[in-house]
mmCIF file of C-alpha atoms and ligand atoms in Angstrom:
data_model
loop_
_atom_site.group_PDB
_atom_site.id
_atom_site.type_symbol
_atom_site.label_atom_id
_atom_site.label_comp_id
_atom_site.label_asym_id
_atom_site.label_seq_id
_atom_site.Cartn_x
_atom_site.Cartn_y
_atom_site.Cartn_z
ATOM 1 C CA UNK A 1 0.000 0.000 0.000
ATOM 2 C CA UNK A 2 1.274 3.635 -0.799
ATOM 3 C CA UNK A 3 0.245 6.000 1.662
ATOM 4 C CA UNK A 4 0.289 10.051 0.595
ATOM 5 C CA UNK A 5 -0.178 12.249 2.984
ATOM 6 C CA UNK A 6 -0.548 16.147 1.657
ATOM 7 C CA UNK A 7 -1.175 19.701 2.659
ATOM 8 C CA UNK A 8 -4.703 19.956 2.551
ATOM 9 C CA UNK A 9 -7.752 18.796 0.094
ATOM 10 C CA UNK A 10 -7.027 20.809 -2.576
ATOM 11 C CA UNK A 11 -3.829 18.689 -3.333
ATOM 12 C CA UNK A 12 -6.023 15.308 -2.536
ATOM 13 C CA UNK A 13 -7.971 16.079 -5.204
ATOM 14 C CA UNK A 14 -5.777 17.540 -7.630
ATOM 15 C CA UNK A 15 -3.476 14.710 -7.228
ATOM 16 C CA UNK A 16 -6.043 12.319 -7.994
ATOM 17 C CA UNK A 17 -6.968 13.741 -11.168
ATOM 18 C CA UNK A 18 -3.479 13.616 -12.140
ATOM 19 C CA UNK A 19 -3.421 10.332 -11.353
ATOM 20 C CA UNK A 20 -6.146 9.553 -13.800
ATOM 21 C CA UNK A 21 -5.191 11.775 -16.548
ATOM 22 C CA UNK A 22 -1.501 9.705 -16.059
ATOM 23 C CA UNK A 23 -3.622 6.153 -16.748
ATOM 24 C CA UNK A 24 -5.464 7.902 -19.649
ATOM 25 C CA UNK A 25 -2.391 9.441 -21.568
ATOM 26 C CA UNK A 26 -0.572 5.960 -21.294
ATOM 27 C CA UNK A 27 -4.012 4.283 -22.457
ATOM 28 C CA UNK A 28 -6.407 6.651 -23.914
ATOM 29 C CA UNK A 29 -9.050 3.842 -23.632
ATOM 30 C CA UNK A 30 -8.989 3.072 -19.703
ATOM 31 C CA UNK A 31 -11.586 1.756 -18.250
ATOM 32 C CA UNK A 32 -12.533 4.091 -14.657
ATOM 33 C CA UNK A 33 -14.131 3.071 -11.973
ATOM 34 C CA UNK A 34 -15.520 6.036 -10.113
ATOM 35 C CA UNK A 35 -16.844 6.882 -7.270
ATOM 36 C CA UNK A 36 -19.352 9.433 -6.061
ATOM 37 C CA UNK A 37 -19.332 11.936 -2.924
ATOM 38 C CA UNK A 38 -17.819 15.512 -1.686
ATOM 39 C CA UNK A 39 -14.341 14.484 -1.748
ATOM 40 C CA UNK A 40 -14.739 13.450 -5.396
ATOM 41 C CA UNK A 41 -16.571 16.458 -6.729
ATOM 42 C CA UNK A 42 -13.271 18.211 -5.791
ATOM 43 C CA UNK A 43 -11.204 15.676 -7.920
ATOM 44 C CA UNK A 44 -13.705 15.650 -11.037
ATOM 45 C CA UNK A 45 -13.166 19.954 -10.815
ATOM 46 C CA UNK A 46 -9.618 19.368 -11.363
ATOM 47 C CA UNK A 47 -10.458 16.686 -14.135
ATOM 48 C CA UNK A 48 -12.344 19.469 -15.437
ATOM 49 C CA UNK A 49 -9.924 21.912 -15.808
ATOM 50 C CA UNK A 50 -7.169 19.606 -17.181
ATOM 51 C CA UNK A 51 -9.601 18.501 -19.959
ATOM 52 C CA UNK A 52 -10.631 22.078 -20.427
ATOM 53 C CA UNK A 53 -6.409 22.460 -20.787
ATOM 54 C CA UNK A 54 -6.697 19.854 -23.455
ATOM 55 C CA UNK A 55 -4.047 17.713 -21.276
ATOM 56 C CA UNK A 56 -6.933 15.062 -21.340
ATOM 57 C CA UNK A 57 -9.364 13.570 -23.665
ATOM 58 C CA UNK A 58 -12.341 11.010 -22.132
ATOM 59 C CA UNK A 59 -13.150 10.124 -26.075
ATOM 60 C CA UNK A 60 -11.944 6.372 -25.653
ATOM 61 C CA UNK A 61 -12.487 6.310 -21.963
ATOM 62 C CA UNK A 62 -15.353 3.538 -20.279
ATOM 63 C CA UNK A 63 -16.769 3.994 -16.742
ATOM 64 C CA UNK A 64 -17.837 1.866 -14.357
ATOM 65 C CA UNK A 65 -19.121 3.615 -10.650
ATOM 66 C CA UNK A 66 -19.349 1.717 -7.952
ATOM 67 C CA UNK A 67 -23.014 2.549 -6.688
ATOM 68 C CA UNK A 68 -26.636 3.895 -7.357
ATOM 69 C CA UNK A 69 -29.653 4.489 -4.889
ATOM 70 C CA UNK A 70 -32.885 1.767 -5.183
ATOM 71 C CA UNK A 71 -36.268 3.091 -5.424
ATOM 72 C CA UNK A 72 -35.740 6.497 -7.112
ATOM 73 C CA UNK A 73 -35.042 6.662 -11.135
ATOM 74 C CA UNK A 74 -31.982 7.681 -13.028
ATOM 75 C CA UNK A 75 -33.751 10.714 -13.903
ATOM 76 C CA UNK A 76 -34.056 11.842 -9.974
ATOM 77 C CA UNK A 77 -31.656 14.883 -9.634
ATOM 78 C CA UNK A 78 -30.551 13.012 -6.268
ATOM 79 C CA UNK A 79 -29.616 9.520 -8.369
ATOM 80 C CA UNK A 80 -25.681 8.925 -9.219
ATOM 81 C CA UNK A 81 -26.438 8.913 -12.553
ATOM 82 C CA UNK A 82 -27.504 12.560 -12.277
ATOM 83 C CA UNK A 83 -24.507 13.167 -9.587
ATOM 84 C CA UNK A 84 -22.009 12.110 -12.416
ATOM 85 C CA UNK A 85 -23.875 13.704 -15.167
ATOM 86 C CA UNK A 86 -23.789 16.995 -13.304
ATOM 87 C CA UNK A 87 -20.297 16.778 -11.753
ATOM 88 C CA UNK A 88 -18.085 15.378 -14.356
ATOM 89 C CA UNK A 89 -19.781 14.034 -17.971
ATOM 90 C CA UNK A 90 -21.532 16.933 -18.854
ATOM 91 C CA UNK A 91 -18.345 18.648 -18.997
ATOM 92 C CA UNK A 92 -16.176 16.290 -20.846
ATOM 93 C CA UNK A 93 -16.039 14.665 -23.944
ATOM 94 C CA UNK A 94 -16.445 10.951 -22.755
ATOM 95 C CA UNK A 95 -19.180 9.227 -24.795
ATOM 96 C CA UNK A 96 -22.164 8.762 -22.668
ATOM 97 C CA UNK A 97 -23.027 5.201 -24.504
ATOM 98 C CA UNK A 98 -19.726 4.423 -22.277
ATOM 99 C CA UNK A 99 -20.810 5.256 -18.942
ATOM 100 C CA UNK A 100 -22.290 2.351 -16.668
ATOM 101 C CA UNK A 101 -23.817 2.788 -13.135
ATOM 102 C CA UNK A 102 -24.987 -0.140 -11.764
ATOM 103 C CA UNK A 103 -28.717 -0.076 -11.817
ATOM 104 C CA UNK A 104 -31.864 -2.610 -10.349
ATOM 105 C CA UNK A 105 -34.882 -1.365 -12.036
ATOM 106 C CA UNK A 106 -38.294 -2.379 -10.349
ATOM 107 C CA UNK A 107 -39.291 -5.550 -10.701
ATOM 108 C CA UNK A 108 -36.198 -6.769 -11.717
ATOM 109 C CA UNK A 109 -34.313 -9.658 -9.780
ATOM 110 C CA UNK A 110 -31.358 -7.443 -8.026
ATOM 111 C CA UNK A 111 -29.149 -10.866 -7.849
ATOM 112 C CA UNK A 112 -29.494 -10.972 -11.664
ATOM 113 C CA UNK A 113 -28.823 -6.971 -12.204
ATOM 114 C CA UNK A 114 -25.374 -7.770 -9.785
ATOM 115 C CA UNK A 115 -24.073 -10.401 -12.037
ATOM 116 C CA UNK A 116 -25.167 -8.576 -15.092
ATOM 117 C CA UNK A 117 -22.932 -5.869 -13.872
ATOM 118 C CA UNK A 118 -20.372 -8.067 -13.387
ATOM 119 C CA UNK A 119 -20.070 -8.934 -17.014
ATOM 120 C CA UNK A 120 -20.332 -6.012 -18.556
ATOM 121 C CA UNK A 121 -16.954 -4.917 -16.289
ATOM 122 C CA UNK A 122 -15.603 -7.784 -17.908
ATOM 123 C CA UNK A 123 -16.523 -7.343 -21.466
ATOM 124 C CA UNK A 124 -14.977 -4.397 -20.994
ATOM 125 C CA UNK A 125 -11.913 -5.652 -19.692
ATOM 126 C CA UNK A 126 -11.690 -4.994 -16.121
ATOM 127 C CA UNK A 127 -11.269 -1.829 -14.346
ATOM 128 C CA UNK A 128 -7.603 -0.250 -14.544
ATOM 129 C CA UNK A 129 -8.552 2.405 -12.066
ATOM 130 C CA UNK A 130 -10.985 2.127 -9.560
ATOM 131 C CA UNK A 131 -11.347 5.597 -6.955
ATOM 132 C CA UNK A 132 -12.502 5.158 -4.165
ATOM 133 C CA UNK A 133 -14.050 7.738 -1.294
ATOM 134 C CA UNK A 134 -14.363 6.272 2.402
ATOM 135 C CA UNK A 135 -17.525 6.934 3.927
ATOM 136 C CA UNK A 136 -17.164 7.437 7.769
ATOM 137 C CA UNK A 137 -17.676 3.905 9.571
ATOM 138 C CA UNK A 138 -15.041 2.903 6.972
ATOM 139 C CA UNK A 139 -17.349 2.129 3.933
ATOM 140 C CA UNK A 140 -16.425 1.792 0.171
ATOM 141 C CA UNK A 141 -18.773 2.508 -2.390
ATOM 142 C CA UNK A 142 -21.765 1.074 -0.418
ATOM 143 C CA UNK A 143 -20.368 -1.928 1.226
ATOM 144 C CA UNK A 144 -21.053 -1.539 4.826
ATOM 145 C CA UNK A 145 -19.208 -2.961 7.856
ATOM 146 C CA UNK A 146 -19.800 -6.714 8.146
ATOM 147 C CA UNK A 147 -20.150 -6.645 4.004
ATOM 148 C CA UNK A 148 -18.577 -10.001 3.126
ATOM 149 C CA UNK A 149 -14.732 -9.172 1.672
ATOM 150 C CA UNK A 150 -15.091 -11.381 -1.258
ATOM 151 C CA UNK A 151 -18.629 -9.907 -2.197
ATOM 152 C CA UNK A 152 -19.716 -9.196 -5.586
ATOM 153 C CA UNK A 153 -22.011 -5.973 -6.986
ATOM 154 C CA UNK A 154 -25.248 -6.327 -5.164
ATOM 155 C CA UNK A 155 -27.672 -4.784 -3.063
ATOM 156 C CA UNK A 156 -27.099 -3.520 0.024
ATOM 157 C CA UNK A 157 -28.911 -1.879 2.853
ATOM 158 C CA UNK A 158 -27.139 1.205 4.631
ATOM 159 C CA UNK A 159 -26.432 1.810 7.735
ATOM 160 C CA UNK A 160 -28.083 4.580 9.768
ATOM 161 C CA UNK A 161 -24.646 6.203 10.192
ATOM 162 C CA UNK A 162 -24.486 6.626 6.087
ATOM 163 C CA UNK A 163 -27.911 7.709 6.214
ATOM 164 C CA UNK A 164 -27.214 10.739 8.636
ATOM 165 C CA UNK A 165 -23.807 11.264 7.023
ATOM 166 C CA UNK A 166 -25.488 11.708 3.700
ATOM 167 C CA UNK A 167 -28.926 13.444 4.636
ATOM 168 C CA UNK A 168 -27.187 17.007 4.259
ATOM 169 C CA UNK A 169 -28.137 15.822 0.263
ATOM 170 C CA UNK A 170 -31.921 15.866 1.175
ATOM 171 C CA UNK A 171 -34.103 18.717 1.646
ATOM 172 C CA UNK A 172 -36.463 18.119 4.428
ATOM 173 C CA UNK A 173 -39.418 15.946 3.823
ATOM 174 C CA UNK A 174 -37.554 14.683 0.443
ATOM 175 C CA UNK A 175 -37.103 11.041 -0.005
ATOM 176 C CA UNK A 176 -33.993 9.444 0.725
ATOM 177 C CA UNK A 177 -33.548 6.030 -0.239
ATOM 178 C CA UNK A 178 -31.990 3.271 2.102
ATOM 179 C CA UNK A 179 -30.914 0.673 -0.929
ATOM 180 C CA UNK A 180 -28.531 0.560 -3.118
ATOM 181 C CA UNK A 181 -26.998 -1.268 -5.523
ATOM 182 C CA UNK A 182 -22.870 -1.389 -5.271
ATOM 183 C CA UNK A 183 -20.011 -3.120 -6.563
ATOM 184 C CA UNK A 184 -18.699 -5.803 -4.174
ATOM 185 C CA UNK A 185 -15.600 -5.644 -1.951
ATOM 186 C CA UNK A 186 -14.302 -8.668 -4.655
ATOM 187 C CA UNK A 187 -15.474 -6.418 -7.397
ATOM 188 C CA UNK A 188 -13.288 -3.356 -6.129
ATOM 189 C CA UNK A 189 -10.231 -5.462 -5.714
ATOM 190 C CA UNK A 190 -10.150 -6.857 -9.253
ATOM 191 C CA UNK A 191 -9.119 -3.137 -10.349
ATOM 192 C CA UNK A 192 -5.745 -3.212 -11.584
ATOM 193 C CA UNK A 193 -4.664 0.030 -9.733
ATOM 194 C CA UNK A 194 -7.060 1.667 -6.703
ATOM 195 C CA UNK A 195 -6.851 5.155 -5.670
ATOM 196 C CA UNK A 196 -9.089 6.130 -2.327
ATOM 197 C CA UNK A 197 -8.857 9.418 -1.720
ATOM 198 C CA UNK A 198 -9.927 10.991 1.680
ATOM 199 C CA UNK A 199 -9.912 14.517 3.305
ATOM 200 C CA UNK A 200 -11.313 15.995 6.689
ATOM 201 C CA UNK A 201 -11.401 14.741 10.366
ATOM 202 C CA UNK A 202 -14.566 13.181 10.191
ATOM 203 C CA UNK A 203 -12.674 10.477 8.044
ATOM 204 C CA UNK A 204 -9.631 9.667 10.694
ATOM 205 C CA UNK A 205 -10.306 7.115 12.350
ATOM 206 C CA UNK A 206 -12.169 5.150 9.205
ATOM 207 C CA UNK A 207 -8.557 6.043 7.779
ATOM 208 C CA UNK A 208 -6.989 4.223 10.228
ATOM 209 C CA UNK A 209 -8.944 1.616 10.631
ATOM 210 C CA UNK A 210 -8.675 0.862 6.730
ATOM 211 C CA UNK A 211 -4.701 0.955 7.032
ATOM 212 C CA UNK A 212 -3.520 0.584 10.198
ATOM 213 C CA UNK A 213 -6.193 -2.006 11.351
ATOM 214 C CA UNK A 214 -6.202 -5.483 10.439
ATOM 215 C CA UNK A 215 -8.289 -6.913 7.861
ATOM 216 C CA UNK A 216 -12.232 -6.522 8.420
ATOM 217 C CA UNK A 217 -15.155 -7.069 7.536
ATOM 218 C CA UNK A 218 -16.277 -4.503 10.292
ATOM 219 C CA UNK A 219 -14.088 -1.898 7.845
ATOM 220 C CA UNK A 220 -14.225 -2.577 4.382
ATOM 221 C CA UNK A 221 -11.971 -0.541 3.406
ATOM 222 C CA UNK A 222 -9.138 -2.401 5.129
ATOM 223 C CA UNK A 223 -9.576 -4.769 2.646
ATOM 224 C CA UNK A 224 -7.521 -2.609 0.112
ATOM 225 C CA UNK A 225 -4.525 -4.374 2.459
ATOM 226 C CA UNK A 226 -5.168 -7.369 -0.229
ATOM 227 C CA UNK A 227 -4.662 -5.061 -3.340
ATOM 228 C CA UNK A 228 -1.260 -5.154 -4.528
ATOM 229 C CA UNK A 229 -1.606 -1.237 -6.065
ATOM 230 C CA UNK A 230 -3.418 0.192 -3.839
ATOM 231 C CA UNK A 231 -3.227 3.962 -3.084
ATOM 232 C CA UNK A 232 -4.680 6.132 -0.015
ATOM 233 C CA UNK A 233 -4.442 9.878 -0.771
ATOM 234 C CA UNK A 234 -5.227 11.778 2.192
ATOM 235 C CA UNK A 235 -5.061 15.375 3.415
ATOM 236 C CA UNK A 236 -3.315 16.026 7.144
ATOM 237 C CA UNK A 237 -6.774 15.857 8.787
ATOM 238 C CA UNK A 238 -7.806 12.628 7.394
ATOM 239 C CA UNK A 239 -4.168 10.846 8.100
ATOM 240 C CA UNK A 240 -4.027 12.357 11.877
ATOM 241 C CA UNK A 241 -5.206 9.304 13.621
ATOM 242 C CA UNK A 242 -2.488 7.577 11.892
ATOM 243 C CA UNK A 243 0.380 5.660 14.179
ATOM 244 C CA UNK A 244 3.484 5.443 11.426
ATOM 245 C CA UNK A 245 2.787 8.874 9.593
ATOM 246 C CA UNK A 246 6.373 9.550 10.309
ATOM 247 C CA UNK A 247 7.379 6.113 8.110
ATOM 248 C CA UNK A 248 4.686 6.842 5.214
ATOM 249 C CA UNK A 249 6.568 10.633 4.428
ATOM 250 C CA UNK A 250 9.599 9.173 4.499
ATOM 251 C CA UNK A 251 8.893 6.309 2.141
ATOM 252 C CA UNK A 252 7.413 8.879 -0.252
ATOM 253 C CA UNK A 253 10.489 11.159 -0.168
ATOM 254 C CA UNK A 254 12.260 7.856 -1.162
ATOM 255 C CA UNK A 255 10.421 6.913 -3.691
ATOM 256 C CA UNK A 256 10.365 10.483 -5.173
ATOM 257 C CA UNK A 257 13.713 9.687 -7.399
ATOM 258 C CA UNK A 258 12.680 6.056 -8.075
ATOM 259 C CA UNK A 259 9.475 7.364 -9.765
ATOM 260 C CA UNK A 260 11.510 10.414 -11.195
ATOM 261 C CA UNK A 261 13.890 7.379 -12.478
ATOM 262 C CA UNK A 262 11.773 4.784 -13.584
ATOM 263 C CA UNK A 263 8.014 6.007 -13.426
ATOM 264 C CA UNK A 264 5.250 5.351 -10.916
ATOM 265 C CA UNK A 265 3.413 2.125 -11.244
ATOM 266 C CA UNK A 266 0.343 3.597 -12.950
ATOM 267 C CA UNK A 267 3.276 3.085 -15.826
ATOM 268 C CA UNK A 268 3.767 -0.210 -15.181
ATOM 269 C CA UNK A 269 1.610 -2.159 -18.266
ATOM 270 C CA UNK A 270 -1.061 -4.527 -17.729
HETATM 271 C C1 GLP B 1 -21.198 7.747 -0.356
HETATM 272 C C2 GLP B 1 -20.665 6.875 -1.498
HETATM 273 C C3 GLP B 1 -19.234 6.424 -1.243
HETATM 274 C C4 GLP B 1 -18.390 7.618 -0.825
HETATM 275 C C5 GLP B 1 -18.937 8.203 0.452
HETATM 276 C C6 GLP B 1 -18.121 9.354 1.003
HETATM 277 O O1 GLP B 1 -21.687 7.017 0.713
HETATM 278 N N1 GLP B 1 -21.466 5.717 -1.736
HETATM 279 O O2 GLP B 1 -18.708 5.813 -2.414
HETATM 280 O O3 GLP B 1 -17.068 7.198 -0.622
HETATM 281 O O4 GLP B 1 -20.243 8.682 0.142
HETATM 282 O O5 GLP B 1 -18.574 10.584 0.499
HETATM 283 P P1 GLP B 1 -17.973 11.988 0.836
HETATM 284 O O6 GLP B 1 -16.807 12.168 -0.067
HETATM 285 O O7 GLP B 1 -19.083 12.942 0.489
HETATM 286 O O8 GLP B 1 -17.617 12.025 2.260
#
């Protein structure tokens, strides 16, 4: 695991998009997984701009995100598909036709929509990037603690704690669904690379939990210990419950000339 610890969340996020835009000039057809949330809006800005720079093109590019709300349509300005329609592919040049959330419309069997899913990641032949947020009891995408670590994309109820976290997105009165559909924990670790980016206090101790902790399914995100290119970006507030943050700078200040030298591993093919 690389742990990066920087300023603040402005540099979380703008490191993150370099990261992507990296993966896309080596292979302008990448398939993304993404991820929605605060933290990311701040990374799709900076996506944004770079593609506004014309240092990016999403032409060839195929997404994959991790999650979408049950019981409210694609159409709802509070669904994921809107989210990402409205935060990043509105104003870029991917092809829409290439953009996949996972969805479970009425009526249809949510065990076949998972493994549906599931193929059509494959077809497209795997995820080389998956980012990642954290929600606060150490959730990724919407796999809750005690979500099984070799899980596949599913349905999922949330916890009350991700419910409060994320009713600041609902006006009073509004409906707020308590379902969703989400990639699995087994799903996420097929990526070939993973990126989980994570900024404020409120994240700490899900932070450490995910790195420092051992491996559980009562944090989900600690399961990233089994991915061998795995990557936590964090800003100082996120990383302060962290024991070793003295070890993780110092690794990154060594392998500052070995990725000057010989590239980062996001160069590394397959
Ligand atoms: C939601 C998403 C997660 C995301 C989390 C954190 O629950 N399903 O994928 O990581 O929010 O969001 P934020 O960045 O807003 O804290």
């Amino acid at each position: 695991m690389e742990v990066i610890i920087l300023e603040n969340a402005d540099a979380v996020a703008q490191l993150g998009a370099r990261r992507i835009c990296e993966l896309i000039k080596k292979k302008p057809n990448a398939v993304l997984g993404l991820a929605t949330g605060s933290t990311q809006i701040a990374m799709y800005q900076h996506l944004i701009r770079l593609y506004r720079e014309r240092q990016v093109s999403f032409r060839s590019v195929t997404s994959f995100n991790l999650d979408e709300y049950i019981g409210i349509n694609p159409e709802n300005p509070q669904s994921y598909r809107s989210f990402m329609k409205r935060e990043l592919f509105d104003a870029i040049d991917i092809d829409r036709e290439n953009t996949h959330l996972p969805a479970c419309e009425n009526n249809v069997n949510p065990r076949k929509a998972g493994s549906a899913y599931e193929r059509q990641i494959a077809a497209a032949g795997g995820i080389d990037l998956q980012v990642l947020g954290i929600g606060s009891n150490g959730h990724i995408g919407f796999n809750e603690p005690t979500s099984s670590l070799v899980s596949r994309t599913r349905v999922k109820t949330l916890t009350e704690t991700t419910v409060t976290d994320n009713s600041r997105l609902f006006k009073e009165g509004e409906f707020q669904p308590h379902l969703a559909m989400t990639m699995g924990i087994a799903t996420i670790l097929d990526a070939r690379r993973a990126i989980l980016l994570a900024t404020g206090e409120q994240k700490a101790q899900a932070v450490k939990d995910a790195i420092e902790g051992p491996i559980a399914a009562m944090c989900p995100a600690s399961a990233l210990q089994l991915h061998e290119r795995a990557t936590f970006i964090l800003d100082r507030a996120a990383a302060s419950k962290l024991q070793n943050t003295a070890y993780y700078q110092w690794v990154h200040s060594e392998n500052t000339p070995l990725v000057e030298k010989y590239g980062n591993f996001y160069e590394i093919d397959g």
